[in-house]
Short mmCIF file of N, CA and C in Angstrom, two decimals:
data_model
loop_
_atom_site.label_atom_id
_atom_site.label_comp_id
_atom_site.label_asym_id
_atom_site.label_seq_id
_atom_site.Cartn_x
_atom_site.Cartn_y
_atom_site.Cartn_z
N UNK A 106 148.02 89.26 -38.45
CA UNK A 106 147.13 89.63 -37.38
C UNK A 106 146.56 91.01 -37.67
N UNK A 107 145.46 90.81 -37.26
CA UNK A 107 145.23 92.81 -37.04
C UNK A 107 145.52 93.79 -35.89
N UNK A 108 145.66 95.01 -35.69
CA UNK A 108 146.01 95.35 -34.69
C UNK A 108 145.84 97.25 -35.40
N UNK A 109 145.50 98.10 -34.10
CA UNK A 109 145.21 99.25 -34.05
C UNK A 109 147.11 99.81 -34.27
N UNK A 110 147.21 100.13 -34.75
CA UNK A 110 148.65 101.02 -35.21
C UNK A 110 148.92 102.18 -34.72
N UNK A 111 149.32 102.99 -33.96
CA UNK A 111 150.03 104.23 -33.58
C UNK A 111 151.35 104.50 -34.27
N UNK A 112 151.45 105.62 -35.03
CA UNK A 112 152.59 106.15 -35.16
C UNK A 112 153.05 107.94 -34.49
N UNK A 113 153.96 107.89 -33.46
CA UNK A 113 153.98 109.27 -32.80
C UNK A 113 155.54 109.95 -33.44
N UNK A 114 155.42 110.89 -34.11
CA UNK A 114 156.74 111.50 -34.26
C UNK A 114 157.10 112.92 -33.67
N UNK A 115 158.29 113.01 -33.48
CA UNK A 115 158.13 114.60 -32.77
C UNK A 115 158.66 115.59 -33.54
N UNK A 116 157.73 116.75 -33.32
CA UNK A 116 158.05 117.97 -34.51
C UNK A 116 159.08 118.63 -34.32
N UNK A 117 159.81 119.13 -35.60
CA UNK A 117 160.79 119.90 -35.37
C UNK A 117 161.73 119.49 -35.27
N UNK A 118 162.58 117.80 -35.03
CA UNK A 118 163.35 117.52 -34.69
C UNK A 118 165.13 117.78 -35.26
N UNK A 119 164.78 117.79 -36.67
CA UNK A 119 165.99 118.33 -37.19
C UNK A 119 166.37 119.14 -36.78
N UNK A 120 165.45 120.38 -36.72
CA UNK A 120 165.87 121.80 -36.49
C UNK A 120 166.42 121.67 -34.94
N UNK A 121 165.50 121.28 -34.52
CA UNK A 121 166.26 120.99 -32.52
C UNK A 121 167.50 120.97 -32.65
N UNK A 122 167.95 119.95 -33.19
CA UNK A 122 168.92 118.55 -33.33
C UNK A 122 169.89 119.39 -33.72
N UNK A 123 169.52 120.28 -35.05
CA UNK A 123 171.13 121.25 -35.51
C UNK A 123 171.60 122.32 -34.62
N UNK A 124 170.78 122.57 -33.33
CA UNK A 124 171.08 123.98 -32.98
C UNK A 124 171.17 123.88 -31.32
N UNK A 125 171.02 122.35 -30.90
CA UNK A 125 171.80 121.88 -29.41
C UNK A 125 172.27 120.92 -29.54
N UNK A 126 173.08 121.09 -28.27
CA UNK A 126 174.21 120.02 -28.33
C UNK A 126 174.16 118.64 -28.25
N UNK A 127 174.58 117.82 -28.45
CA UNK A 127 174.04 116.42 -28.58
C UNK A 127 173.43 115.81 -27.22
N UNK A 128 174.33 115.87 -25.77
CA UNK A 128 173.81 115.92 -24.97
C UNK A 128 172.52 116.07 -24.67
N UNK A 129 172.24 117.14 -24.91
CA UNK A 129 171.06 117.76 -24.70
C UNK A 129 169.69 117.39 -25.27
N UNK A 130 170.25 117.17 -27.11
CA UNK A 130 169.19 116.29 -27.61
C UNK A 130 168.70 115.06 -26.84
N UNK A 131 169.55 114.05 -26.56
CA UNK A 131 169.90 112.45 -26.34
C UNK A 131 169.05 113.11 -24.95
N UNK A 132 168.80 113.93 -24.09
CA UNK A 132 168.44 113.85 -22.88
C UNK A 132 166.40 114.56 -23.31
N UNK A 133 166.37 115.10 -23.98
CA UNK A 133 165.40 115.54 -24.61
C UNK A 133 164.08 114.47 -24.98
N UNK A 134 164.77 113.66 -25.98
CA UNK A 134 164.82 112.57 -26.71
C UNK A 134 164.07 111.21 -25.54
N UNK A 135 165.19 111.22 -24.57
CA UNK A 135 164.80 110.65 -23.77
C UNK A 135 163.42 110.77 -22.96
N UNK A 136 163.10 111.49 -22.49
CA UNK A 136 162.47 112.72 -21.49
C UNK A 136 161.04 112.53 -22.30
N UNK A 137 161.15 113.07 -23.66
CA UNK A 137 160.10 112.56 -24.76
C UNK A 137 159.21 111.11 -24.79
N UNK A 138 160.34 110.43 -24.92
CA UNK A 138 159.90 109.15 -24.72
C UNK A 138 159.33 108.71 -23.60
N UNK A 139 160.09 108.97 -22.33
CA UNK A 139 159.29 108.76 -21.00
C UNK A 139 158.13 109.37 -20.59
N UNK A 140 157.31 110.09 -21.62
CA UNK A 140 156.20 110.54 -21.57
C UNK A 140 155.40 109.57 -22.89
N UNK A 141 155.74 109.63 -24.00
CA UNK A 141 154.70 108.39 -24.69
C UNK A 141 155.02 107.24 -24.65
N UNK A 142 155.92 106.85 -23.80
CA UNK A 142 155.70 105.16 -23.74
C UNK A 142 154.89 104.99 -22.55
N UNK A 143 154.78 105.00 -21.56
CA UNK A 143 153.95 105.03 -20.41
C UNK A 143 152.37 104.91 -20.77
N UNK A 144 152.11 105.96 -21.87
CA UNK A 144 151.01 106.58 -22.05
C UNK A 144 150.26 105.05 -23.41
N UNK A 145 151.28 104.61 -23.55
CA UNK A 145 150.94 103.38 -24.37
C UNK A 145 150.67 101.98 -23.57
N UNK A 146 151.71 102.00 -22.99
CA UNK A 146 151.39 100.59 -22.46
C UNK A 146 150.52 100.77 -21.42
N UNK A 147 150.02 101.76 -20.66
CA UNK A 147 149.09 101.94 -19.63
C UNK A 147 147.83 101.32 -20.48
N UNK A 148 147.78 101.81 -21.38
CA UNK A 148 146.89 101.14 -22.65
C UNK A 148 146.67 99.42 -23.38
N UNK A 149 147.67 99.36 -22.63
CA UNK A 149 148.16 97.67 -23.26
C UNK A 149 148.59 97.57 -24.16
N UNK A 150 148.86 98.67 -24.81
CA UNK A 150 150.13 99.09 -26.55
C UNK A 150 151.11 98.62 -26.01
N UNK A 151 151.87 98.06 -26.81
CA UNK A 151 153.57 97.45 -27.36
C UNK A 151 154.10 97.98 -28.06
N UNK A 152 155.29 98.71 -27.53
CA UNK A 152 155.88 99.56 -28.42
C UNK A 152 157.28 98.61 -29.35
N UNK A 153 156.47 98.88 -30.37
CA UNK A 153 157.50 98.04 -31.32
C UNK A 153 159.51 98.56 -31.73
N UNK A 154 159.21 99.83 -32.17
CA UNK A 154 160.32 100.54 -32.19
C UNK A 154 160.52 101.96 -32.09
N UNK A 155 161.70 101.88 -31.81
CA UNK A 155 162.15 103.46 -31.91
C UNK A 155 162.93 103.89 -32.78
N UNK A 156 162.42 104.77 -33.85
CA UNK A 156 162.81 105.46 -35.02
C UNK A 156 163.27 106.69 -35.40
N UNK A 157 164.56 107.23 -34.50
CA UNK A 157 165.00 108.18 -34.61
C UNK A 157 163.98 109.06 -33.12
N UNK A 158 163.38 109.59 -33.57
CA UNK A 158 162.30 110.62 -32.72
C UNK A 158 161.27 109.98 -32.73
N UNK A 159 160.50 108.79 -33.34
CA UNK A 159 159.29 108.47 -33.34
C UNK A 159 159.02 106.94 -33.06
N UNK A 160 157.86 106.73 -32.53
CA UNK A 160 157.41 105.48 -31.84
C UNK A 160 156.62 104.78 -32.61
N UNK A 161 156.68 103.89 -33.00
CA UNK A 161 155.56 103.01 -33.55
C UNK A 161 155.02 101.67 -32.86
N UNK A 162 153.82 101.45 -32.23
CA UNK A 162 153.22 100.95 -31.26
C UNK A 162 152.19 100.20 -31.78
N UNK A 163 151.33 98.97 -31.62
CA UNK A 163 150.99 98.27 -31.99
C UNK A 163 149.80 98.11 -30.94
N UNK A 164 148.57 97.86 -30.86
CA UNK A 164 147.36 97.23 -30.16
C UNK A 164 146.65 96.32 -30.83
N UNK A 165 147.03 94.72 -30.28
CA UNK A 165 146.21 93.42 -31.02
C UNK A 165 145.05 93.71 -30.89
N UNK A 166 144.65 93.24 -32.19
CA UNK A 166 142.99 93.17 -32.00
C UNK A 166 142.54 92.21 -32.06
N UNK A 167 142.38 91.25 -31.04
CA UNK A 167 141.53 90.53 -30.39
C UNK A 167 139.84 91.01 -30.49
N UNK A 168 139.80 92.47 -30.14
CA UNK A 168 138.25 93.01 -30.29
C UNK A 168 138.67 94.35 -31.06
N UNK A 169 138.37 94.85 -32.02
CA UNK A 169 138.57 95.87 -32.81
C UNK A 169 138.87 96.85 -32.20
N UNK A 170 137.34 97.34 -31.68
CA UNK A 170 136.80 98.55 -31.00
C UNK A 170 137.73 98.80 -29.82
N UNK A 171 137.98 97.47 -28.92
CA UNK A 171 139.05 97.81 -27.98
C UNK A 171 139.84 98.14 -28.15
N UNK A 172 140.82 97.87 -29.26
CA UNK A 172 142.28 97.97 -29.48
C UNK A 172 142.40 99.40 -30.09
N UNK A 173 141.09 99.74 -30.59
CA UNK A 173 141.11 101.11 -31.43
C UNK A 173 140.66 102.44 -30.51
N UNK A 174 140.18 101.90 -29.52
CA UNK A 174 139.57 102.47 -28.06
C UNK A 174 140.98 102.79 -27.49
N UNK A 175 141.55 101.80 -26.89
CA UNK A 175 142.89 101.81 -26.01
C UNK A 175 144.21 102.68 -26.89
N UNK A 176 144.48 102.53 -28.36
CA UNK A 176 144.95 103.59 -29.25
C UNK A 176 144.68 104.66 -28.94
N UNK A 177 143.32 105.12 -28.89
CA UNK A 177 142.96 106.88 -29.56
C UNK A 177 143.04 107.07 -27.55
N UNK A 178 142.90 106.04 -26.52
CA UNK A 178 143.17 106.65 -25.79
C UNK A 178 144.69 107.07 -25.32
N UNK A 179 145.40 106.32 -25.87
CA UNK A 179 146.95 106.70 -25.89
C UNK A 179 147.51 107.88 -26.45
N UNK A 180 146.78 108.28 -27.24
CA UNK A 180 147.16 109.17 -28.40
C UNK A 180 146.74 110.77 -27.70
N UNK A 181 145.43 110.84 -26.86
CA UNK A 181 145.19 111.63 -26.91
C UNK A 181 145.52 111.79 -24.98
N UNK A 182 146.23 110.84 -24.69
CA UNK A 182 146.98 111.18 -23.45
C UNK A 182 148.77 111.67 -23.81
N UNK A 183 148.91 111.16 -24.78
CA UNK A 183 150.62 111.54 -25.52
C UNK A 183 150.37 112.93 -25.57
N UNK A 184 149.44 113.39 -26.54
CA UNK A 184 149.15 115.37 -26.66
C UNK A 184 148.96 115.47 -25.43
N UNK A 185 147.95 115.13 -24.80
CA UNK A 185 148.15 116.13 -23.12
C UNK A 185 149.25 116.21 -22.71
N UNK A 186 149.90 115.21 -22.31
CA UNK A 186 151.51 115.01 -21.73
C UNK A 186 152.27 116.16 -22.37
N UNK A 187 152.52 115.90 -23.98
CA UNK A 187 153.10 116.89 -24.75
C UNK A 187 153.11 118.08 -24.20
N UNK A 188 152.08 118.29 -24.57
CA UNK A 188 151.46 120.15 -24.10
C UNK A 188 151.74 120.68 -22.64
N UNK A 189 152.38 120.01 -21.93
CA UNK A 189 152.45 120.33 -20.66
C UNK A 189 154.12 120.06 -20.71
N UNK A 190 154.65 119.57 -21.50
CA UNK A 190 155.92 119.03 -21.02
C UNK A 190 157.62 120.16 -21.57
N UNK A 191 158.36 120.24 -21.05
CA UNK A 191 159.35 121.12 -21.20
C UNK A 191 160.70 119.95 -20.90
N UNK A 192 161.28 120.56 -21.59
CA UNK A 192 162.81 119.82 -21.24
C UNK A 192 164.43 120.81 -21.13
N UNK A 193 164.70 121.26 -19.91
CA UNK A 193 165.44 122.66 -20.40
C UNK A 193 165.05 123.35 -20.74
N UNK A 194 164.05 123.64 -20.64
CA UNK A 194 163.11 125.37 -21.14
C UNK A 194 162.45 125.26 -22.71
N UNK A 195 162.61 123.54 -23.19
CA UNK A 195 162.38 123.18 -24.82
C UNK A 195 161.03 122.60 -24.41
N UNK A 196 160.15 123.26 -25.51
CA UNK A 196 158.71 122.56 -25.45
C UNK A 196 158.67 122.11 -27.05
N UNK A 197 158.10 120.72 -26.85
CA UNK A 197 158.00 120.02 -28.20
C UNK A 197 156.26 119.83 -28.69
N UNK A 198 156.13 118.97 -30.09
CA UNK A 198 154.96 119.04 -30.51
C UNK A 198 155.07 117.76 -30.93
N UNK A 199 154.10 116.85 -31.11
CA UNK A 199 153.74 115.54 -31.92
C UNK A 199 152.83 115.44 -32.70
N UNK A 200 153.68 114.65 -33.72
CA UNK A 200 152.26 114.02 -34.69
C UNK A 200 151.91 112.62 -34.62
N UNK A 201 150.88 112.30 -34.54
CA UNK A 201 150.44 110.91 -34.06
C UNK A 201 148.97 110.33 -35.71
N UNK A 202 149.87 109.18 -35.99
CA UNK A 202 148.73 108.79 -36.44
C UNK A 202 148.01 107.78 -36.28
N UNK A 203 146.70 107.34 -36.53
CA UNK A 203 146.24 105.90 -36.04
C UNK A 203 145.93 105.26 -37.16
N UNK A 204 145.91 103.83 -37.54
CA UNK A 204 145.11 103.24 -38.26
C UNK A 204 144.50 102.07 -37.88
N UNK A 205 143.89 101.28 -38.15
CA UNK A 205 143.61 99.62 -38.34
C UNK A 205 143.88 99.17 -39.36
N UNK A 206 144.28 97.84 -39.14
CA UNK A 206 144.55 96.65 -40.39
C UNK A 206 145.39 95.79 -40.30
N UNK A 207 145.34 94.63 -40.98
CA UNK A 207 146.58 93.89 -40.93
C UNK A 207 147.83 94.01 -41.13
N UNK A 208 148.40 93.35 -40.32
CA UNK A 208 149.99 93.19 -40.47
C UNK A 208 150.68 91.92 -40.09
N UNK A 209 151.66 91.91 -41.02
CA UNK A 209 152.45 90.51 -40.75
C UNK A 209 153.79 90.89 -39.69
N UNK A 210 153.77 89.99 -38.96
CA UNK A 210 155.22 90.59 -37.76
C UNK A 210 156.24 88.99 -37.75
N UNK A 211 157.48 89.92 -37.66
CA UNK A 211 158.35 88.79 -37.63
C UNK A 211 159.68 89.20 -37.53
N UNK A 212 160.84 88.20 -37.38
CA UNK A 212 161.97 88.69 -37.41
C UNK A 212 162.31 88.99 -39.62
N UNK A 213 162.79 89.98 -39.58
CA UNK A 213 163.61 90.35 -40.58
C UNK A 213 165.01 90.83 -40.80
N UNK A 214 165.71 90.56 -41.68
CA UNK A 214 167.06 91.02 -41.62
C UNK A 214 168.07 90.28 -42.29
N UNK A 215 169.35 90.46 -41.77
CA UNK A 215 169.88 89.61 -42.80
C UNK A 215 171.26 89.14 -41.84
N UNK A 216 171.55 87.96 -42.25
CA UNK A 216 172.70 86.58 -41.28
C UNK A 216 172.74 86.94 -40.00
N UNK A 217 173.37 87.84 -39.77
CA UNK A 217 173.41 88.05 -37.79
C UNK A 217 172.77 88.76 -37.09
N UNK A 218 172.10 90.08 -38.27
CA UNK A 218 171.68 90.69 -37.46
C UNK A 218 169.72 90.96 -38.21
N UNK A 219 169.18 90.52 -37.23
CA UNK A 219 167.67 90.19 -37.35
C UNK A 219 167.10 91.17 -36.50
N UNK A 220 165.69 91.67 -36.64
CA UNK A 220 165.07 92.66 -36.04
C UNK A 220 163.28 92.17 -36.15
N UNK A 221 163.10 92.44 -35.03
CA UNK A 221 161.28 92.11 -34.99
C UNK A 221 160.41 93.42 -35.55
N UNK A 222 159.67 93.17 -36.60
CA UNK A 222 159.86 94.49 -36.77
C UNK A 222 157.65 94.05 -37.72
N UNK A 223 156.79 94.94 -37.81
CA UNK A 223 155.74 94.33 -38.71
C UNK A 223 155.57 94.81 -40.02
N UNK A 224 155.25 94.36 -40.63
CA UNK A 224 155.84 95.00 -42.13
C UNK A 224 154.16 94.62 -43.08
N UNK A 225 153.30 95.29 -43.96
CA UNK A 225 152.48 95.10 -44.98
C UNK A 225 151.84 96.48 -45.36
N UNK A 226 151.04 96.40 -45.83
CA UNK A 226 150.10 97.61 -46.61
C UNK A 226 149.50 98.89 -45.23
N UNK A 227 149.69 98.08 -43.95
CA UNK A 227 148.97 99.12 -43.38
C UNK A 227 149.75 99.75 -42.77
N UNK A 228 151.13 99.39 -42.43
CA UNK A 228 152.06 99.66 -41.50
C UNK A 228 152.58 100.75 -42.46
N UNK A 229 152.73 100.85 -44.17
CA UNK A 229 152.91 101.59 -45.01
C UNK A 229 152.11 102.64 -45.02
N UNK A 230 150.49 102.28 -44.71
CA UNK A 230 149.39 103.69 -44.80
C UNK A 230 149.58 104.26 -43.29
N UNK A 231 149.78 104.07 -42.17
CA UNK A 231 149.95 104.64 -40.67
C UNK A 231 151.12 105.89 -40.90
N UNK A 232 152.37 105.39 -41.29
CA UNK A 232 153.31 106.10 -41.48
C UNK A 232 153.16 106.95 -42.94
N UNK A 233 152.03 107.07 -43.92
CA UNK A 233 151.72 108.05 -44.60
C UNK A 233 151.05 108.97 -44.08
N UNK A 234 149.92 108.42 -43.37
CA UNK A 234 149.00 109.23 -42.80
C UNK A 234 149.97 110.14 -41.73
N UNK A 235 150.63 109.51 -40.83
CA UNK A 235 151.82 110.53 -40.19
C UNK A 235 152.32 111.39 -40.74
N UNK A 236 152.90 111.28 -42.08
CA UNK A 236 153.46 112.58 -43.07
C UNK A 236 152.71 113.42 -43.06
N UNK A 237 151.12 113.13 -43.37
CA UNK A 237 149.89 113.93 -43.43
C UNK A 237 149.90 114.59 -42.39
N UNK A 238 150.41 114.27 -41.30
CA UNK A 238 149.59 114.96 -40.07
C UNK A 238 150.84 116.38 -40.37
N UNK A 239 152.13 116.22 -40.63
CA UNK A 239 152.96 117.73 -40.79
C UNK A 239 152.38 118.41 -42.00
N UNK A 240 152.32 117.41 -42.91
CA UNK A 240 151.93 118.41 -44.48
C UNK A 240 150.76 118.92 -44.10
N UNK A 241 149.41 118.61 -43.03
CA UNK A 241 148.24 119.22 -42.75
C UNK A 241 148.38 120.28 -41.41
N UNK A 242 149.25 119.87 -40.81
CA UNK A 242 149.64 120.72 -39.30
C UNK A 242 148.53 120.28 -38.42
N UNK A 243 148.38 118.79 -38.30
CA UNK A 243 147.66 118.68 -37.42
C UNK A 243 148.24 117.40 -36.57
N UNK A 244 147.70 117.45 -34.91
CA UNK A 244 148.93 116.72 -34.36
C UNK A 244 148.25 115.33 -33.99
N UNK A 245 147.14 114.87 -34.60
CA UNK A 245 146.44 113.76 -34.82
C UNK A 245 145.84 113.21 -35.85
N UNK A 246 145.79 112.47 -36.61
CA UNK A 246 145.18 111.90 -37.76
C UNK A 246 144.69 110.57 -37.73
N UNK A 247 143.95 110.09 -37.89
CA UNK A 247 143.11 108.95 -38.11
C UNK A 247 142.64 108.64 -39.54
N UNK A 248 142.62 107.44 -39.63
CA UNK A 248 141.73 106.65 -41.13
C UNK A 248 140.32 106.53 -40.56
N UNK A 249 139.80 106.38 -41.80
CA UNK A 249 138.44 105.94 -41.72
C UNK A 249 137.83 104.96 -41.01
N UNK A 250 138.76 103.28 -41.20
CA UNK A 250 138.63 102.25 -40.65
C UNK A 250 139.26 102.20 -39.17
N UNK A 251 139.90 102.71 -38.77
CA UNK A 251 140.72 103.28 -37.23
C UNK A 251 139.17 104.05 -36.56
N UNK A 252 138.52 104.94 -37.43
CA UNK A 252 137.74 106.04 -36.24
C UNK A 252 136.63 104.98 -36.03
N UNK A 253 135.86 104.35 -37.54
CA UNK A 253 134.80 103.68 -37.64
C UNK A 253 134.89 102.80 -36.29
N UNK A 254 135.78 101.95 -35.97
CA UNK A 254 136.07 100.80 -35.58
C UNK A 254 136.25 101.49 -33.69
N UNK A 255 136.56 102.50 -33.73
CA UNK A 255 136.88 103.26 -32.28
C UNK A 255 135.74 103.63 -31.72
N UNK A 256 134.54 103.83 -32.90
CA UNK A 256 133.29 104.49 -32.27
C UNK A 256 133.81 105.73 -31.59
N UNK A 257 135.06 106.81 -32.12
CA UNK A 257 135.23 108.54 -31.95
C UNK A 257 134.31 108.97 -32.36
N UNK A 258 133.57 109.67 -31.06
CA UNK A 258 133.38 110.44 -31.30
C UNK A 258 133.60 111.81 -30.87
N UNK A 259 133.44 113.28 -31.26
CA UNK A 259 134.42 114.43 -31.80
C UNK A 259 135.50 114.12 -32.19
N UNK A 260 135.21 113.71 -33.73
CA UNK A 260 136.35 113.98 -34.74
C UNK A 260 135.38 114.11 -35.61
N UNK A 261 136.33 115.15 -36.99
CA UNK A 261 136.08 115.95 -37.97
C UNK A 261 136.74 115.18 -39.08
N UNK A 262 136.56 115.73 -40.58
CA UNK A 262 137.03 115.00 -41.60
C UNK A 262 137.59 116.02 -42.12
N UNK A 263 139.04 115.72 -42.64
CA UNK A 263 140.14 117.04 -43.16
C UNK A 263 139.99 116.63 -44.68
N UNK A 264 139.20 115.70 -44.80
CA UNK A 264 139.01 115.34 -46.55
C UNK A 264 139.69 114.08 -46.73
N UNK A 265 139.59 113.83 -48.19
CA UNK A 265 140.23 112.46 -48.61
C UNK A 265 142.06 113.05 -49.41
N UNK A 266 142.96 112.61 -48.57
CA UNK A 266 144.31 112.85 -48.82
C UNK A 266 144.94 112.11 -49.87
N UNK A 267 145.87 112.44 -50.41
CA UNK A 267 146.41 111.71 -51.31
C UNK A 267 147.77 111.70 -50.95
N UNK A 268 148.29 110.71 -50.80
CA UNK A 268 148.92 109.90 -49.47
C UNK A 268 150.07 108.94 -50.54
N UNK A 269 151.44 109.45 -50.63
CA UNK A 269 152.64 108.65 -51.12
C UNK A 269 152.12 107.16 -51.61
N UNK A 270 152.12 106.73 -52.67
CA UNK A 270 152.10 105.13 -52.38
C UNK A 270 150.81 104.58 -53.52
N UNK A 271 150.12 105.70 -52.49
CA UNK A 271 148.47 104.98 -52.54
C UNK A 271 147.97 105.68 -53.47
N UNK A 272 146.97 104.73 -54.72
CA UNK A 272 146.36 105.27 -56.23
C UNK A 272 145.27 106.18 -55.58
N UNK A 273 144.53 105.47 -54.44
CA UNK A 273 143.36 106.36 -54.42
C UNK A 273 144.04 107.23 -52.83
N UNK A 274 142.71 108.79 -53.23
CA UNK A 274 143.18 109.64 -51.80
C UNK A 274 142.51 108.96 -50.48
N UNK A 275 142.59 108.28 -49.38
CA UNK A 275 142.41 108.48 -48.13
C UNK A 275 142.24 109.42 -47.40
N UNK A 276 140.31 109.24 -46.93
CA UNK A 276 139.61 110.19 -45.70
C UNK A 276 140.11 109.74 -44.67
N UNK A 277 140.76 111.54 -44.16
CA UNK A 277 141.43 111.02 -43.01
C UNK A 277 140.47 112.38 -41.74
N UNK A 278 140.90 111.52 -40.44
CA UNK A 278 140.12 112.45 -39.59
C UNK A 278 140.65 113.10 -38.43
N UNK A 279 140.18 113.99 -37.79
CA UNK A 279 141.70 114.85 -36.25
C UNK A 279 139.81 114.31 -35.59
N UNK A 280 140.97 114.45 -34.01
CA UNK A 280 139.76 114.93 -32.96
C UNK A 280 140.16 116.39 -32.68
N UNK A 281 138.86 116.95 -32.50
CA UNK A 281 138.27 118.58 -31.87
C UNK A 281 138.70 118.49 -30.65
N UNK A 282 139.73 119.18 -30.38
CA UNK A 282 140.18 119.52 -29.05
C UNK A 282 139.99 120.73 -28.38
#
């Protein structure tokens, strides 16, 4: 299927993580989440999993533009939320990336224990482009085929990245906030 891709991770987390108490993380953590999941499915995103600190969320595309519409509007309600949000006197940061493209979804795993999980080439470039967004310090990133397909407009081009994996570099793009 195709589908608009979100990946949101939260910055800093190691460092958090070594220097409060577990409690505190696990309530953090939480608190985090109850601010970008909301902000997804208000969107009609499905949040597929939770990966330590980070969300990876899914929008079918049935209509491109919609699904890539209802994304970048998730994304850029997650940073507002962010930027306003405290937990115990802790203010956090996210990196969010978007893409489009196919993906295959299904259960994977092995004898008892199976997991729904989507797995191909793009679900691999979303979560590069995410790396990008710390190695660039920026707390949004988009592909080419994600912005094209969204009709964004204010967003800028940080250049063509060269991105784990992939032979050629990927133009990737932030919105001007």
């Amino acid at each position: 299927m195709e589908a608009a891709l979100l990946l949101c991770d939260l910055r800093g987390f190691t460092e958090l993580s070594n220097k409060l108490p577990g409690g505190t993380v696990l309530g953090l953590l939480n608190a985090y989440f109850d601010r970008v999941v909301p902000a997804i499915t208000r969107e009609g995103g499905e949040v597929l999993k939770f990966m330590g600190d980070a969300v990876l969320a899914f929008f079918p595309g049935y209509a491109a533009a919609h699904a890539c519409g209802a994304a970048l509007a998730s994304a850029r309600a997650i940073l507002d939320e962010i930027d306003r949000f405290q937990y115990d006197g802790i203010g956090v940061k996210a990196g969010i990336a978007l893409h489009y493209g196919e993906v295959s979804y299904g259960n994977i795993g092995s004898g008892r224990r199976l997991d729904f999980t989507l797995i191909g080439r793009d679900v691999n470039l979303v979560s590069r482009i995410q790396t990008a967004c710390s190695e660039l310090g920026e707390a949004l990133l988009m592909s080419e085929p994600f912005r094209e397909k969204a009709g964004a407009g204010g967003v800028m081009s940080v250049g063509a990245q060269g991105l784990k994996g992939f032979a050629e570099p990927v133009e990737l793009f932030t919105i001007v906030r």
